[in-house]
Amino acid sequence: MVDLFDADPQRAAHFSIEVGPLFCDFSKNKIDDETVRLLVSWAESQKLPAAIKALFEGKLLNTTEKRAALHTALRSQDGKACYINGSDVAPEIAITKQKMQQFVSQIRANKSINYIINIGVGGSDLGPKMVTRALSRKAGHQRFESYFLSNIDGHVLDDILASCEPSETLVIVTSKTFTTLETMHNADKVKAWLDDAVGEQGANERIVAVTASPERAQEYGVAQGNIFPFWEWVGGRYSLWSAVGLSIALCVGWDRFEKLLAGAAEMDRHFAEAPLDKNLPVILALLGCWYRNWFDYRSHCVVPYDERLKYFVPYLQQLDMESNGKAVGRAGDSVSVKTGPVIWGRPGSNSQHAFFQWLHQGKDIAPVDFIVARKAKHKHPETHQLLVANAIAQAEALLCGKQAPGGQPHRQFDGNRPSNFILLEKLNAFSIGMLVALYEHKAFAQGWLWGVNSFDQWGVELGKHLASTIFYQFTHDDHCGHDASTQGLLSRVSLK
Ligand code: F6P
């Protein structure tokens, strides 16, 4: 890559794309004009432009579940109709948004509600938590103290309940299906805690549900007025733009929630309209395929140089790995190429003191996405400059490497390790919306190119099913019907 930079003084400008306040320099990749031309022509031969059109038109791209994936309609800014199977979904989106907005202003004005607990897991947790924490770092730095209860871990449950005053708490049970084991178990526990403190009626007044299965929420005892719907055509990991974002809107305010949607819509416009060779989600997707399939790089590292984005990588792990960690093709065939890489990472500069050794000198290579905000929101400009300098330095070190002094091979840095540098003007609701939509579209484009359905997640079903069986057996002291190892573990942990 260093030779390519030497040969072309315009390389950095040439391999950069700017979309509103989001700038991406992808010049530190193992590409030249010919590579991009060939990758783009491959994408054309795979009919990616038609797939992008089909996504925005609400076509049933989620073939195994016969559903559209129309999350872009949730953030559309043009007020136009959005059709799925001939029926316009724009009016129901508008009605739900209006209900959310009213609720947000009513609850934010209600001085007797000071704590919010969102109960949900996967897409019903990771997106809302990531955005809420990115827009205000600590639980208590918003209008409410906010908590996200996702894991089935009594320690977390204890800590959260000990931090909240039940009479001042609003509980949001967020679950597309309203059947997810973790969520329903946690909801039962929190409901019992409310019941004990404020009685059944008081508990019911303090519980709201966000779900694509309103009848189940009603059966659970949630009042109809407290149910915020979303729809089958919104995938869990693509859902933070829907009522699943209620916790975001409550914590950071409705205006900022709208800005989040507007930022995503700006990236949507770019994805829908830009030619493939100038289309950032497409370029990032092609680079990902280039490394996965031509270089056999097995993982992709994402390092936000911003502690506010500390939940971004966990969020992205679900988005990308649940979308593209698949081996069965859209036609039910076995996919012949390698698909989704392992996504990993954590904020810098901390991570420099953890896994950057591996990135610089390990035997494997992982392309890195650096994510940096040009301006910070705190009172220490030189602290921010130091942080940004570290990100730029790491990207340069990965590119250029360093010749070891004689006799000290352990100080050799080979360099020639690829990275993208994503620079946001500021980290705010708008730019987070853009960033998330960028990665959503990248995942979709990659999945399309690999030939998989990025919108289903059958791979999580077996473990869920077995957990229910094993839990039953565990609590009934029955260890039969398993392999010897599973049976042995069950008898060891047996309650008796
Ligand atoms: O992990 C599997 C999954 O189905 C995710 O796709 C989803 O985001 C999560 O579980 C939670 O599902 P639900 O919102 O239905 O509770």
Coordinates of C-alpha atoms and ligand atoms in Angstrom, one line a residue:
M1 CA 0.0 0.0 0.0
V2 CA 2.9 2.4 0.7
D3 CA 4.0 2.0 -2.9
L4 CA 0.5 2.9 -4.1
F5 CA 0.6 6.1 -2.0
D6 CA 4.0 6.9 -3.4
A7 CA 2.8 6.4 -6.9
D8 CA -0.4 8.6 -6.5
P9 CA -0.2 11.8 -4.5
Q10 CA -4.0 12.1 -4.8
R11 CA -4.7 8.6 -3.5
A12 CA -6.2 9.7 -0.1
A13 CA -8.5 12.2 -1.7
H14 CA -9.4 9.8 -4.4
F15 CA -10.4 7.0 -2.1
S16 CA -12.5 9.0 0.3
I17 CA -16.2 9.6 0.4
E18 CA -18.0 12.4 2.4
V19 CA -21.7 12.1 3.2
G20 CA -22.9 15.2 5.1
P21 CA -21.0 15.2 8.4
L22 CA -19.5 11.7 7.9
F23 CA -16.2 11.4 6.1
C24 CA -14.5 8.1 5.3
D25 CA -11.0 7.7 4.1
F26 CA -10.6 4.2 2.7
S27 CA -7.3 4.8 1.0
K28 CA -5.4 2.6 3.4
N29 CA -6.7 -0.6 1.7
K30 CA -5.1 -3.0 -0.7
I31 CA -6.8 -1.6 -3.7
D32 CA -6.2 0.5 -6.8
D33 CA -8.6 1.9 -9.4
E34 CA -8.7 -1.4 -11.2
T35 CA -9.6 -3.3 -8.0
V36 CA -12.5 -1.0 -7.4
R37 CA -13.6 -1.2 -11.0
L38 CA -13.6 -5.0 -10.9
L39 CA -15.3 -5.2 -7.5
V40 CA -18.0 -2.8 -8.7
S41 CA -18.5 -4.8 -11.8
W42 CA -18.8 -8.0 -9.7
A43 CA -21.5 -6.2 -7.6
E44 CA -23.3 -5.2 -10.8
S45 CA -23.2 -8.8 -12.0
Q46 CA -24.7 -9.9 -8.7
K47 CA -27.5 -7.4 -9.3
L48 CA -26.7 -5.3 -6.2
P49 CA -28.4 -2.2 -7.6
A50 CA -31.6 -4.1 -8.1
A51 CA -31.4 -5.5 -4.5
I52 CA -30.9 -2.0 -3.1
K53 CA -34.0 -0.8 -5.0
A54 CA -35.9 -3.9 -3.7
L55 CA -34.9 -3.1 -0.1
F56 CA -36.4 0.4 -0.3
E57 CA -39.4 -0.8 -2.2
G58 CA -40.4 -3.2 0.6
K59 CA -39.9 -6.3 -1.5
L60 CA -40.0 -9.6 0.5
L61 CA -36.2 -9.9 0.8
N62 CA -36.4 -12.0 4.0
T63 CA -37.4 -15.0 2.0
T64 CA -37.4 -17.7 4.7
E65 CA -39.8 -15.6 6.8
K66 CA -41.6 -14.1 3.7
R67 CA -41.1 -10.6 5.1
A68 CA -39.9 -7.3 3.9
A69 CA -37.1 -5.5 5.7
L70 CA -38.4 -2.0 5.5
H71 CA -36.6 -0.3 8.4
T72 CA -35.8 2.6 6.0
A73 CA -39.5 3.5 6.0
L74 CA -39.3 4.2 9.8
R75 CA -36.9 7.1 9.2
S76 CA -38.1 8.3 5.9
Q77 CA -38.3 12.1 5.8
D78 CA -40.3 12.7 2.7
G79 CA -43.8 11.6 3.9
K80 CA -44.2 9.4 0.8
A81 CA -46.2 6.1 0.8
C82 CA -44.2 2.9 1.5
Y83 CA -45.8 -0.2 0.2
I84 CA -45.5 -3.8 1.4
N85 CA -47.5 -6.3 -0.6
G86 CA -49.5 -3.4 -2.0
S87 CA -50.5 -1.8 1.3
D88 CA -49.1 1.5 2.5
V89 CA -47.4 1.3 5.9
A90 CA -46.6 5.0 6.2
P91 CA -49.8 5.9 8.0
E92 CA -49.3 3.3 10.8
I93 CA -45.7 4.5 11.2
A94 CA -47.0 8.1 11.6
I95 CA -49.7 7.1 14.1
T96 CA -47.2 5.2 16.2
K97 CA -44.7 8.0 16.1
Q98 CA -47.3 10.4 17.2
K99 CA -48.3 8.2 20.1
M100 CA -44.6 7.9 21.1
Q101 CA -44.1 11.6 20.9
Q102 CA -47.1 12.3 23.1
F103 CA -46.0 9.7 25.6
V104 CA -42.5 11.0 25.7
S105 CA -43.6 14.5 26.4
Q106 CA -46.1 13.4 29.1
I107 CA -43.5 11.2 30.9
R108 CA -40.7 13.6 30.6
A109 CA -43.0 16.2 32.2
N110 CA -44.1 13.9 34.9
K111 CA -41.9 14.7 37.9
S112 CA -42.9 11.5 39.7
I113 CA -41.2 9.3 37.1
N114 CA -37.4 9.4 37.6
Y115 CA -36.2 5.9 36.6
I116 CA -36.6 3.9 33.4
I117 CA -35.9 0.2 33.0
N118 CA -35.8 -1.1 29.5
I119 CA -36.2 -4.9 29.5
G120 CA -35.2 -6.6 26.3
V121 CA -32.4 -8.5 24.7
G122 CA -30.6 -8.6 21.3
G123 CA -32.1 -6.0 19.0
S124 CA -34.6 -5.0 21.7
D125 CA -31.6 -3.9 23.9
L126 CA -28.3 -3.4 22.1
G127 CA -29.5 -0.6 19.7
P128 CA -31.4 1.5 22.3
K129 CA -28.7 1.0 24.9
M130 CA -25.9 2.0 22.4
V131 CA -27.6 5.1 21.2
T132 CA -28.9 6.2 24.7
R133 CA -25.4 5.8 26.2
A134 CA -23.7 7.5 23.2
L135 CA -25.9 10.5 23.7
S136 CA -25.3 10.8 27.4
R137 CA -22.7 8.8 29.0
K138 CA -24.0 7.9 32.4
A139 CA -27.2 6.4 33.6
G140 CA -28.0 9.6 35.6
H141 CA -27.0 12.2 32.9
Q142 CA -30.4 12.4 31.3
R143 CA -33.8 13.4 32.4
F144 CA -34.1 9.9 33.9
E145 CA -31.8 7.4 35.4
S146 CA -32.0 4.7 32.8
Y147 CA -31.2 1.0 33.0
F148 CA -31.1 -1.7 30.4
L149 CA -31.9 -5.2 31.7
S150 CA -31.1 -7.8 29.2
N151 CA -29.2 -10.8 30.6
I152 CA -30.7 -13.4 32.9
D153 CA -28.4 -12.6 35.7
G154 CA -29.7 -12.0 39.1
H155 CA -26.7 -9.9 40.0
V156 CA -27.7 -7.3 37.4
L157 CA -31.3 -7.6 38.4
D158 CA -30.5 -7.0 42.1
D159 CA -28.3 -4.0 41.2
I160 CA -30.9 -2.4 39.0
L161 CA -33.8 -2.9 41.4
A162 CA -31.6 -1.6 44.3
S163 CA -30.9 1.6 42.2
C164 CA -34.6 2.4 41.4
E165 CA -37.5 3.5 43.5
P166 CA -40.5 1.4 42.3
S167 CA -43.0 4.2 42.7
E168 CA -40.9 6.4 40.4
T169 CA -40.1 3.8 37.8
L170 CA -41.4 3.3 34.3
V171 CA -40.7 -0.2 32.9
I172 CA -40.6 -0.8 29.2
V173 CA -40.8 -4.4 28.1
T174 CA -39.4 -4.5 24.6
S175 CA -39.8 -7.7 22.7
K176 CA -40.8 -8.2 19.1
T177 CA -42.2 -11.6 19.8
F178 CA -43.1 -11.1 23.5
T179 CA -42.0 -14.6 24.1
T180 CA -38.2 -14.3 24.5
L181 CA -37.2 -16.3 27.5
E182 CA -34.8 -13.8 29.0
T183 CA -37.1 -10.9 28.5
M184 CA -40.2 -12.5 29.9
H185 CA -38.3 -13.9 32.9
N186 CA -36.9 -10.5 33.7
A187 CA -40.3 -8.9 33.1
D188 CA -41.9 -11.3 35.6
K189 CA -39.3 -10.4 38.2
V190 CA -39.6 -6.7 37.7
K191 CA -43.4 -6.9 37.7
A192 CA -43.3 -8.7 41.0
W193 CA -41.0 -6.1 42.4
L194 CA -43.5 -3.4 41.3
D195 CA -46.5 -5.4 42.6
D196 CA -44.9 -5.6 46.0
A197 CA -44.2 -1.9 46.2
V198 CA -47.2 -0.3 44.5
G199 CA -49.8 -3.1 44.1
E200 CA -51.1 -4.7 41.0
Q201 CA -52.8 -1.6 39.6
G202 CA -49.8 0.6 40.3
A203 CA -47.6 -2.0 38.6
N204 CA -49.8 -2.1 35.5
E205 CA -49.7 1.7 35.2
R206 CA -45.9 1.6 35.2
I207 CA -45.4 -1.1 32.6
V208 CA -45.4 -0.4 28.9
A209 CA -44.8 -2.8 26.1
V210 CA -43.1 -2.4 22.7
T211 CA -43.9 -5.3 20.5
A212 CA -45.0 -6.7 17.2
S213 CA -47.3 -9.0 19.1
P214 CA -49.7 -6.6 20.9
E215 CA -52.2 -9.4 21.7
R216 CA -49.5 -11.2 23.8
A217 CA -48.7 -8.0 25.6
Q218 CA -52.3 -7.5 26.4
E219 CA -52.6 -11.1 27.7
Y220 CA -49.6 -10.2 29.9
G221 CA -51.7 -7.5 31.5
V222 CA -50.3 -4.4 29.7
A223 CA -53.1 -1.8 29.1
Q224 CA -53.8 -1.3 25.5
G225 CA -52.9 2.4 25.7
N226 CA -49.5 1.4 27.0
I227 CA -48.7 -0.8 24.0
F228 CA -46.5 0.6 21.3
P229 CA -46.5 -1.5 18.2
F230 CA -44.0 -2.3 15.6
W231 CA -44.2 -4.8 12.8
E232 CA -43.0 -8.1 11.4
W233 CA -41.2 -6.3 8.6
V234 CA -38.9 -4.6 11.1
G235 CA -36.1 -7.0 11.9
G236 CA -35.0 -7.0 15.6
R237 CA -31.5 -5.8 14.9
Y238 CA -32.8 -3.1 12.5
S239 CA -35.5 -1.9 14.9
L240 CA -34.1 1.0 17.0
W241 CA -35.8 3.4 14.6
S242 CA -39.2 2.0 15.6
A243 CA -41.0 2.1 18.9
V244 CA -38.1 0.0 20.1
G245 CA -36.4 3.4 20.3
L246 CA -38.9 4.5 23.0
S247 CA -36.2 4.3 25.7
I248 CA -33.9 6.5 23.5
A249 CA -36.6 9.1 23.0
L250 CA -37.6 9.2 26.6
C251 CA -34.0 9.5 27.8
V252 CA -32.6 12.0 25.3
G253 CA -35.8 13.7 24.2
W254 CA -38.0 13.6 21.1
D255 CA -36.1 16.2 19.1
R256 CA -32.9 14.2 19.3
F257 CA -34.8 11.0 18.4
E258 CA -36.0 12.8 15.3
K259 CA -32.5 13.9 14.5
L260 CA -31.3 10.3 14.8
L261 CA -33.9 9.2 12.2
A262 CA -33.0 12.2 10.0
G263 CA -29.3 11.1 10.1
A264 CA -30.2 7.6 9.1
A265 CA -32.4 8.9 6.3
E266 CA -29.5 10.9 4.9
M267 CA -27.4 7.7 4.7
D268 CA -30.4 6.0 3.1
R269 CA -30.6 8.6 0.4
H270 CA -26.9 8.2 -0.3
F271 CA -27.2 4.4 -0.4
A272 CA -30.2 4.5 -2.7
E273 CA -28.8 7.2 -5.1
A274 CA -25.0 7.2 -5.2
P275 CA -23.3 5.2 -8.0
L276 CA -21.7 2.1 -6.7
D277 CA -18.1 3.3 -6.9
K278 CA -19.0 6.4 -4.8
N279 CA -21.5 4.7 -2.5
L280 CA -19.9 4.3 1.0
P281 CA -21.9 1.3 2.3
V282 CA -21.3 -0.5 -1.0
I283 CA -17.5 0.4 -1.0
L284 CA -17.2 -0.8 2.7
A285 CA -19.1 -4.0 1.8
L286 CA -17.0 -4.7 -1.3
L287 CA -13.8 -4.1 0.8
G288 CA -15.2 -6.6 3.4
C289 CA -15.8 -9.2 0.6
W290 CA -12.4 -8.5 -0.9
Y291 CA -10.6 -9.3 2.4
R292 CA -12.9 -12.2 3.4
N293 CA -12.9 -14.0 0.1
W294 CA -9.7 -13.1 -1.7
F295 CA -7.4 -12.7 1.3
D296 CA -9.2 -15.0 3.7
Y297 CA -9.1 -12.5 6.6
R298 CA -11.4 -14.0 9.1
S299 CA -12.3 -11.0 11.3
H300 CA -13.0 -7.3 11.2
C301 CA -12.0 -5.0 14.0
V302 CA -13.9 -1.9 14.9
V303 CA -12.3 0.7 17.2
P304 CA -14.3 3.8 18.1
Y305 CA -11.9 6.4 19.6
D306 CA -14.8 7.6 21.8
E307 CA -15.9 6.1 25.1
R308 CA -19.4 7.3 24.4
L309 CA -19.5 4.5 21.7
K310 CA -18.6 1.8 24.1
Y311 CA -21.7 -0.2 23.2
F312 CA -21.2 0.2 19.5
V313 CA -19.2 -2.9 18.9
P314 CA -21.6 -5.2 20.8
Y315 CA -24.4 -3.6 18.8
L316 CA -22.5 -4.2 15.6
Q317 CA -21.8 -7.8 16.5
Q318 CA -25.5 -8.6 16.5
L319 CA -26.2 -6.5 13.4
D320 CA -23.4 -8.0 11.3
M321 CA -22.9 -11.5 12.7
E322 CA -26.6 -12.3 13.1
S323 CA -27.2 -11.0 9.5
N324 CA -24.4 -12.7 7.7
G325 CA -23.1 -15.6 9.9
K326 CA -24.7 -18.0 7.5
A327 CA -23.8 -20.9 5.2
V328 CA -27.2 -21.5 3.5
G329 CA -27.9 -19.4 0.4
R330 CA -31.1 -17.5 -0.5
A331 CA -32.1 -20.4 -2.7
G332 CA -31.6 -23.0 0.0
D333 CA -28.2 -23.9 -1.5
S334 CA -25.0 -24.2 0.3
V335 CA -22.9 -21.0 -0.1
S336 CA -19.6 -21.8 -1.7
V337 CA -17.6 -18.8 -0.4
K338 CA -16.7 -17.7 3.1
T339 CA -19.3 -15.3 4.6
G340 CA -19.5 -12.9 7.6
P341 CA -16.3 -12.3 9.5
V342 CA -16.0 -12.2 13.3
I343 CA -16.7 -8.6 14.3
W344 CA -14.8 -7.5 17.3
G345 CA -13.2 -4.4 19.0
R346 CA -13.6 -1.9 21.7
P347 CA -12.9 1.8 22.2
G348 CA -9.4 3.2 21.8
S349 CA -7.0 4.3 23.1
N350 CA -7.7 1.6 25.8
S351 CA -7.7 -1.1 23.2
Q352 CA -4.1 -0.1 22.2
H353 CA -3.0 -1.6 25.5
A354 CA -5.0 -4.8 25.0
F355 CA -5.1 -6.2 21.4
F356 CA -3.2 -3.8 19.2
Q357 CA -0.1 -5.9 19.7
W358 CA -2.0 -8.6 17.8
L359 CA -3.2 -6.2 15.1
H360 CA 0.4 -4.9 14.5
Q361 CA 2.5 -8.0 14.8
G362 CA 0.2 -11.0 14.9
K363 CA 0.3 -13.7 12.3
D364 CA -3.3 -12.9 11.2
I365 CA -4.5 -9.7 9.7
A366 CA -7.8 -8.0 10.6
P367 CA -8.9 -4.9 8.7
V368 CA -9.7 -2.1 11.2
D369 CA -12.4 0.6 11.1
F370 CA -11.4 3.6 13.2
I371 CA -14.3 5.8 14.2
V372 CA -13.5 9.3 15.5
A373 CA -15.4 12.4 16.2
R374 CA -13.5 15.6 15.1
K375 CA -15.0 17.7 17.9
A376 CA -15.7 16.6 21.4
K377 CA -18.3 17.8 23.9
H378 CA -16.2 18.1 27.0
K379 CA -14.0 20.9 28.5
H380 CA -10.6 19.4 27.6
P381 CA -9.7 20.1 24.0
E382 CA -6.1 18.9 24.4
T383 CA -7.4 15.6 25.8
H384 CA -9.5 15.1 22.7
Q385 CA -6.6 16.1 20.4
L386 CA -4.5 13.4 22.1
L387 CA -7.2 10.8 21.6
V388 CA -7.6 11.7 17.9
A389 CA -3.8 11.7 17.4
N390 CA -3.6 8.2 18.8
A391 CA -6.2 7.0 16.3
I392 CA -4.4 8.6 13.4
A393 CA -1.1 7.3 14.6
Q394 CA -2.4 3.7 14.8
A395 CA -3.8 3.8 11.3
E396 CA -0.5 5.1 10.0
A397 CA 1.5 2.5 11.9
L398 CA -0.7 -0.3 10.5
L399 CA -0.1 1.1 7.0
C400 CA 3.6 2.0 7.1
G401 CA 5.0 -0.4 9.6
K402 CA 8.6 0.1 10.7
Q403 CA 11.9 -1.6 9.7
A404 CA 13.4 -3.3 12.8
P405 CA 16.8 -2.0 13.9
G406 CA 19.5 -4.5 13.1
G407 CA 19.5 -7.6 15.3
Q408 CA 16.1 -6.8 16.8
P409 CA 13.5 -8.6 14.7
H410 CA 11.0 -8.3 17.5
R411 CA 10.8 -4.6 16.7
Q412 CA 9.8 -5.2 13.1
F413 CA 6.4 -3.9 12.0
D414 CA 5.5 -5.2 8.6
G415 CA 2.8 -2.7 8.0
N416 CA 0.6 -3.1 4.9
R417 CA -2.4 -3.8 7.3
P418 CA -5.6 -2.2 6.0
S419 CA -7.9 0.2 7.8
N420 CA -10.8 2.6 7.1
F421 CA -11.0 5.9 9.0
I422 CA -14.5 7.2 9.7
L423 CA -14.5 10.7 10.9
L424 CA -17.7 12.3 12.2
E425 CA -17.8 16.1 12.6
K426 CA -19.3 15.6 16.0
L427 CA -20.9 12.6 17.8
N428 CA -24.5 13.6 18.0
A429 CA -27.9 12.1 17.3
F430 CA -27.7 12.9 13.5
S431 CA -24.2 11.5 13.0
I432 CA -25.0 8.3 15.1
G433 CA -28.1 7.8 12.8
M434 CA -25.8 8.1 9.8
L435 CA -23.2 5.8 11.3
V436 CA -25.7 3.0 12.2
A437 CA -27.4 3.2 8.8
L438 CA -24.0 3.0 7.1
Y439 CA -23.3 -0.3 8.9
E440 CA -26.8 -1.6 8.3
H441 CA -26.5 -1.1 4.6
K442 CA -23.0 -2.5 4.5
A443 CA -24.3 -5.7 6.2
F444 CA -27.1 -5.9 3.7
A445 CA -24.9 -5.3 0.7
Q446 CA -22.4 -7.9 1.9
G447 CA -25.1 -10.5 2.6
W448 CA -26.5 -9.9 -0.8
L449 CA -23.1 -10.4 -2.5
W450 CA -22.5 -13.5 -0.5
G451 CA -25.9 -14.8 -1.5
V452 CA -27.4 -15.1 2.0
N453 CA -30.6 -13.8 3.5
S454 CA -29.3 -11.1 5.9
F455 CA -32.7 -10.7 7.6
D456 CA -33.4 -14.1 9.3
Q457 CA -31.6 -15.7 12.3
W458 CA -32.5 -19.4 12.4
G459 CA -29.1 -20.1 14.0
V460 CA -30.3 -18.9 17.4
E461 CA -33.3 -21.2 17.5
L462 CA -31.8 -24.5 18.5
G463 CA -30.0 -23.1 21.7
K464 CA -33.2 -21.4 22.8
H465 CA -35.2 -24.6 22.4
L466 CA -32.7 -26.7 24.2
A467 CA -32.4 -24.2 27.1
S468 CA -36.2 -24.5 27.8
T469 CA -36.0 -28.3 27.8
I470 CA -32.9 -28.4 29.9
F471 CA -34.3 -25.8 32.4
Y472 CA -37.3 -28.0 32.8
Q473 CA -35.2 -31.1 33.4
F474 CA -32.9 -29.2 35.7
T475 CA -35.7 -28.1 37.9
H476 CA -37.3 -31.6 37.8
D477 CA -34.1 -33.5 38.5
D478 CA -34.4 -35.4 35.1
H479 CA -31.1 -35.8 33.2
C480 CA -32.2 -38.2 30.5
G481 CA -32.1 -38.0 26.7
H482 CA -28.7 -36.2 26.3
D483 CA -25.1 -37.0 25.4
A484 CA -23.0 -38.1 28.3
S485 CA -21.3 -34.7 28.7
T486 CA -24.6 -32.8 28.9
Q487 CA -26.1 -35.4 31.2
G488 CA -23.0 -35.2 33.5
L489 CA -23.2 -31.4 33.6
L490 CA -26.9 -31.6 34.5
S491 CA -26.3 -34.0 37.3
R492 CA -23.4 -31.9 38.6
V493 CA -25.5 -28.7 38.8
S494 CA -28.6 -30.5 39.9
L495 CA -30.5 -28.6 42.6
K496 CA -30.6 -31.7 44.8
Ligands
F6P1 O1 -31.2 -13.5 19.3 C1 -32.3 -13.8 18.5 C2 -33.3 -12.7 18.5 O2 -34.4 -13.2 17.9 C3 -32.9 -11.4 17.9 O3 -32.9 -11.4 16.5 C4 -33.8 -10.4 18.5 O4 -33.3 -9.2 18.4 C5 -33.7 -11.0 20.0 O5 -33.7 -12.4 19.8 C6 -34.9 -10.5 20.8 O6 -36.1 -10.9 20.3 P1 -37.5 -10.3 20.8 O7 -37.4 -8.8 20.5 O8 -38.5 -11.0 20.1 O9 -37.6 -10.5 22.3

